[in-house]
Amino acid sequence: YSGNIGFLSTSRGCLLKDAGCDFCTTPLIYPDGWKARSVEHVIPEIRNLADSGKKYVFVTDDNFLGFSRKDLDRGNKIIEAASEADLKLMIMTTKEQILKARDQNYLPNWSGTVFRAFLGIENGSRDAAVDIGKCSARNDLNYTEKCQDAISSLYDNGIALFGGYINFNPATTINDLEKSAVFLRE
């Protein structure tokens, strides 16, 4: 690609099909689950992107920060390498990993490097999120509050939100739409 935008893939897949979100195609494409490339394998690509004049890099992973603390630490090291190379990243991840990154005090260091984070919120109503098969909402009674907390944590650290959102399905109620409207407005 010409210009100052580059692309980077550091992992593939997401949760296994049986544990994933009902509407998502990623588990069908990668049935073996989430697999990550090592930091040592990714760093030369980061340097190559910087050396070729790229400034903005879209990390195309469905879930760049993975699911565990080890995965989060891996992502943080990649972000540190991008910072050293003066690259700006857009990442995709989960609200859970953003909240863990906040608790580990990673987010202040990401400011200025991670310019945008895509979070698959899917719906502002926990009940509607469960109805469409959002796996992280199923057993989380505080789903909506955690989504709001993750979004606030991003904004508090100068990272813009790019959210995935499913507004309607045949089972959506007026109450679900009202909850989602309030969530989006707030």
Tab-separated table of C-alpha atoms in Angstrom:
chain	number	residue	atom	x	y	z
A	1	TYR	CA	0.000	0.000	0.000
A	2	SER	CA	1.212	3.454	-0.818
A	3	GLY	CA	0.884	6.272	1.684
A	4	ASN	CA	1.363	6.344	5.416
A	5	ILE	CA	-1.138	3.633	6.438
A	6	GLY	CA	-0.029	0.062	7.074
A	7	PHE	CA	-1.599	-3.165	8.277
A	8	LEU	CA	-0.363	-5.707	10.792
A	9	SER	CA	-1.675	-9.088	11.864
A	10	THR	CA	-0.310	-10.388	15.192
A	11	SER	CA	-2.909	-13.048	15.991
A	12	ARG	CA	-5.843	-14.849	14.472
A	13	GLY	CA	-9.103	-16.267	15.685
A	14	CYS	CA	-11.098	-15.762	18.812
A	15	LEU	CA	-12.848	-18.133	21.207
A	16	LEU	CA	-13.688	-21.631	20.084
A	17	LYS	CA	-17.005	-21.967	18.257
A	18	ASP	CA	-18.861	-23.451	21.235
A	19	ALA	CA	-17.776	-20.617	23.539
A	20	GLY	CA	-17.985	-17.723	21.070
A	21	CYS	CA	-20.606	-15.154	20.195
A	22	ASP	CA	-23.456	-16.628	18.124
A	23	PHE	CA	-23.366	-13.942	15.406
A	24	CYS	CA	-19.592	-13.971	14.816
A	25	THR	CA	-17.979	-15.735	11.856
A	26	THR	CA	-14.424	-15.688	13.250
A	27	PRO	CA	-14.731	-19.028	15.129
A	28	LEU	CA	-16.006	-20.639	11.913
A	29	ILE	CA	-13.000	-19.369	9.980
A	30	TYR	CA	-10.520	-20.256	12.751
A	31	PRO	CA	-12.033	-23.255	14.583
A	32	ASP	CA	-8.775	-23.880	16.467
A	33	GLY	CA	-9.335	-20.729	18.557
A	34	TRP	CA	-7.052	-17.781	19.215
A	35	LYS	CA	-3.404	-18.109	18.211
A	36	ALA	CA	-0.839	-15.358	18.634
A	37	ARG	CA	2.477	-14.616	16.997
A	38	SER	CA	5.363	-14.009	19.388
A	39	VAL	CA	6.517	-10.473	20.152
A	40	GLU	CA	9.926	-11.364	18.697
A	41	HIS	CA	8.239	-12.338	15.421
A	42	VAL	CA	6.140	-9.145	15.239
A	43	ILE	CA	8.856	-6.564	16.058
A	44	PRO	CA	10.695	-6.876	12.696
A	45	GLU	CA	7.381	-6.199	10.934
A	46	ILE	CA	6.859	-3.110	13.089
A	47	ARG	CA	10.328	-1.859	12.155
A	48	ASN	CA	9.651	-2.593	8.482
A	49	LEU	CA	6.396	-0.631	8.589
A	50	ALA	CA	8.165	2.349	10.169
A	51	ASP	CA	11.125	2.121	7.768
A	52	SER	CA	8.738	2.097	4.801
A	53	GLY	CA	7.165	5.403	5.884
A	54	LYS	CA	4.026	4.138	7.566
A	55	LYS	CA	2.687	6.254	10.435
A	56	TYR	CA	-0.703	4.668	11.120
A	57	VAL	CA	-1.047	0.918	11.485
A	58	PHE	CA	-4.331	-0.934	11.628
A	59	VAL	CA	-3.830	-4.112	13.632
A	60	THR	CA	-6.262	-6.452	11.909
A	61	ASP	CA	-6.535	-9.020	14.712
A	62	ASP	CA	-10.067	-9.815	15.889
A	63	ASN	CA	-8.748	-9.639	19.440
A	64	PHE	CA	-5.258	-8.145	19.620
A	65	LEU	CA	-5.021	-8.411	23.419
A	66	GLY	CA	-6.221	-12.021	23.624
A	67	PHE	CA	-7.919	-13.320	26.738
A	68	SER	CA	-5.368	-13.808	29.519
A	69	ARG	CA	-2.907	-11.703	31.475
A	70	LYS	CA	-0.088	-13.285	29.436
A	71	ASP	CA	-1.848	-12.222	26.215
A	72	LEU	CA	-2.311	-8.697	27.581
A	73	ASP	CA	1.391	-8.464	28.462
A	74	ARG	CA	2.250	-9.637	24.929
A	75	GLY	CA	0.053	-6.915	23.450
A	76	ASN	CA	1.630	-4.308	25.712
A	77	LYS	CA	5.119	-5.269	24.496
A	78	ILE	CA	3.990	-4.919	20.878
A	79	ILE	CA	2.510	-1.493	21.668
A	80	GLU	CA	5.808	-0.487	23.314
A	81	ALA	CA	7.703	-1.532	20.163
A	82	ALA	CA	5.274	0.474	18.008
A	83	SER	CA	5.794	3.486	20.276
A	84	GLU	CA	9.570	3.211	19.903
A	85	ALA	CA	9.068	3.104	16.120
A	86	ASP	CA	6.795	6.197	16.327
A	87	LEU	CA	3.795	4.319	14.911
A	88	LYS	CA	0.143	5.013	15.771
A	89	LEU	CA	-2.042	1.920	16.191
A	90	MET	CA	-5.708	1.087	15.916
A	91	ILE	CA	-6.435	-2.141	17.777
A	92	MET	CA	-9.450	-4.422	18.235
A	93	THR	CA	-10.059	-6.065	21.590
A	94	THR	CA	-12.563	-6.736	24.366
A	95	LYS	CA	-13.868	-4.611	27.200
A	96	GLU	CA	-12.449	-7.186	29.626
A	97	GLN	CA	-8.898	-6.726	28.355
A	98	ILE	CA	-9.232	-2.925	28.336
A	99	LEU	CA	-10.298	-3.045	31.991
A	100	LYS	CA	-7.358	-5.343	32.804
A	101	ALA	CA	-5.015	-2.983	30.909
A	102	ARG	CA	-6.359	-0.111	32.993
A	103	ASP	CA	-5.849	-2.081	36.210
A	104	GLN	CA	-2.257	-2.892	35.157
A	105	ASN	CA	-1.746	0.839	34.455
A	106	TYR	CA	-0.905	0.156	30.794
A	107	LEU	CA	-3.378	2.643	29.318
A	108	PRO	CA	-1.463	5.843	30.191
A	109	ASN	CA	1.576	4.463	28.346
A	110	TRP	CA	-0.573	3.593	25.317
A	111	SER	CA	-1.785	7.175	24.960
A	112	GLY	CA	-0.180	8.684	21.882
A	113	THR	CA	0.496	5.258	20.348
A	114	VAL	CA	-2.920	3.587	20.400
A	115	PHE	CA	-5.111	6.245	18.812
A	116	ARG	CA	-8.241	4.140	18.501
A	117	ALA	CA	-9.612	0.915	19.972
A	118	PHE	CA	-12.411	-1.087	18.413
A	119	LEU	CA	-14.587	-2.714	21.084
A	120	GLY	CA	-17.292	-5.173	20.122
A	121	ILE	CA	-19.950	-3.806	22.465
A	122	GLU	CA	-22.766	-5.205	20.248
A	123	ASN	CA	-25.583	-3.694	22.330
A	124	GLY	CA	-26.170	-1.257	25.189
A	125	SER	CA	-28.805	-3.503	26.725
A	126	ARG	CA	-27.434	-6.587	28.479
A	127	ASP	CA	-30.652	-8.501	27.757
A	128	ALA	CA	-30.472	-7.670	24.046
A	129	ALA	CA	-26.773	-8.626	23.984
A	130	VAL	CA	-27.661	-12.004	25.507
A	131	ASP	CA	-30.483	-12.454	22.980
A	132	ILE	CA	-28.106	-11.972	20.035
A	133	GLY	CA	-25.631	-14.416	21.598
A	134	LYS	CA	-22.925	-12.085	22.957
A	135	CYS	CA	-20.848	-14.545	24.985
A	136	SER	CA	-19.404	-12.031	27.475
A	137	ALA	CA	-22.906	-10.807	28.405
A	138	ARG	CA	-24.365	-14.227	29.229
A	139	ASN	CA	-23.036	-14.543	32.781
A	140	ASP	CA	-22.217	-10.889	33.470
A	141	LEU	CA	-25.006	-9.006	35.217
A	142	ASN	CA	-22.860	-5.848	35.080
A	143	TYR	CA	-22.176	-6.113	31.337
A	144	THR	CA	-23.452	-2.635	30.407
A	145	GLU	CA	-21.649	-0.944	33.298
A	146	LYS	CA	-18.383	-2.689	32.365
A	147	CYS	CA	-18.800	-1.559	28.749
A	148	GLN	CA	-19.259	2.024	29.963
A	149	ASP	CA	-16.244	1.658	32.278
A	150	ALA	CA	-14.027	0.361	29.449
A	151	ILE	CA	-15.113	3.192	27.147
A	152	SER	CA	-14.454	5.800	29.857
A	153	SER	CA	-11.045	4.246	30.545
A	154	LEU	CA	-10.133	4.630	26.872
A	155	TYR	CA	-11.310	8.242	26.690
A	156	ASP	CA	-9.581	9.108	29.985
A	157	ASN	CA	-6.315	8.050	28.326
A	158	GLY	CA	-6.815	9.850	25.022
A	159	ILE	CA	-7.809	6.735	23.069
A	160	ALA	CA	-10.851	7.084	20.811
A	161	LEU	CA	-13.533	4.421	20.662
A	162	PHE	CA	-14.542	2.678	17.479
A	163	GLY	CA	-17.401	0.452	18.544
A	164	GLY	CA	-19.124	-2.503	16.985
A	165	TYR	CA	-22.835	-2.342	17.586
A	166	ILE	CA	-25.860	-4.458	16.586
A	167	ASN	CA	-28.938	-2.295	17.042
A	168	PHE	CA	-31.761	-4.625	16.119
A	169	ASN	CA	-32.791	-8.221	15.701
A	170	PRO	CA	-36.294	-9.727	15.460
A	171	ALA	CA	-36.508	-10.257	19.248
A	172	THR	CA	-35.510	-6.667	20.141
A	173	THR	CA	-38.025	-4.938	22.394
A	174	ILE	CA	-38.820	-1.230	22.760
A	175	ASN	CA	-37.232	-1.472	26.222
A	176	ASP	CA	-34.011	-2.845	24.665
A	177	LEU	CA	-33.975	-0.005	22.135
A	178	GLU	CA	-34.493	2.570	24.899
A	179	LYS	CA	-31.650	1.083	26.985
A	180	SER	CA	-29.379	1.104	23.941
A	181	ALA	CA	-30.286	4.694	23.095
A	182	VAL	CA	-29.462	5.798	26.651
A	183	PHE	CA	-26.198	3.831	26.530
A	184	LEU	CA	-25.179	5.403	23.198
A	185	ARG	CA	-26.159	8.906	24.314
A	186	GLU	CA	-24.227	8.624	27.597
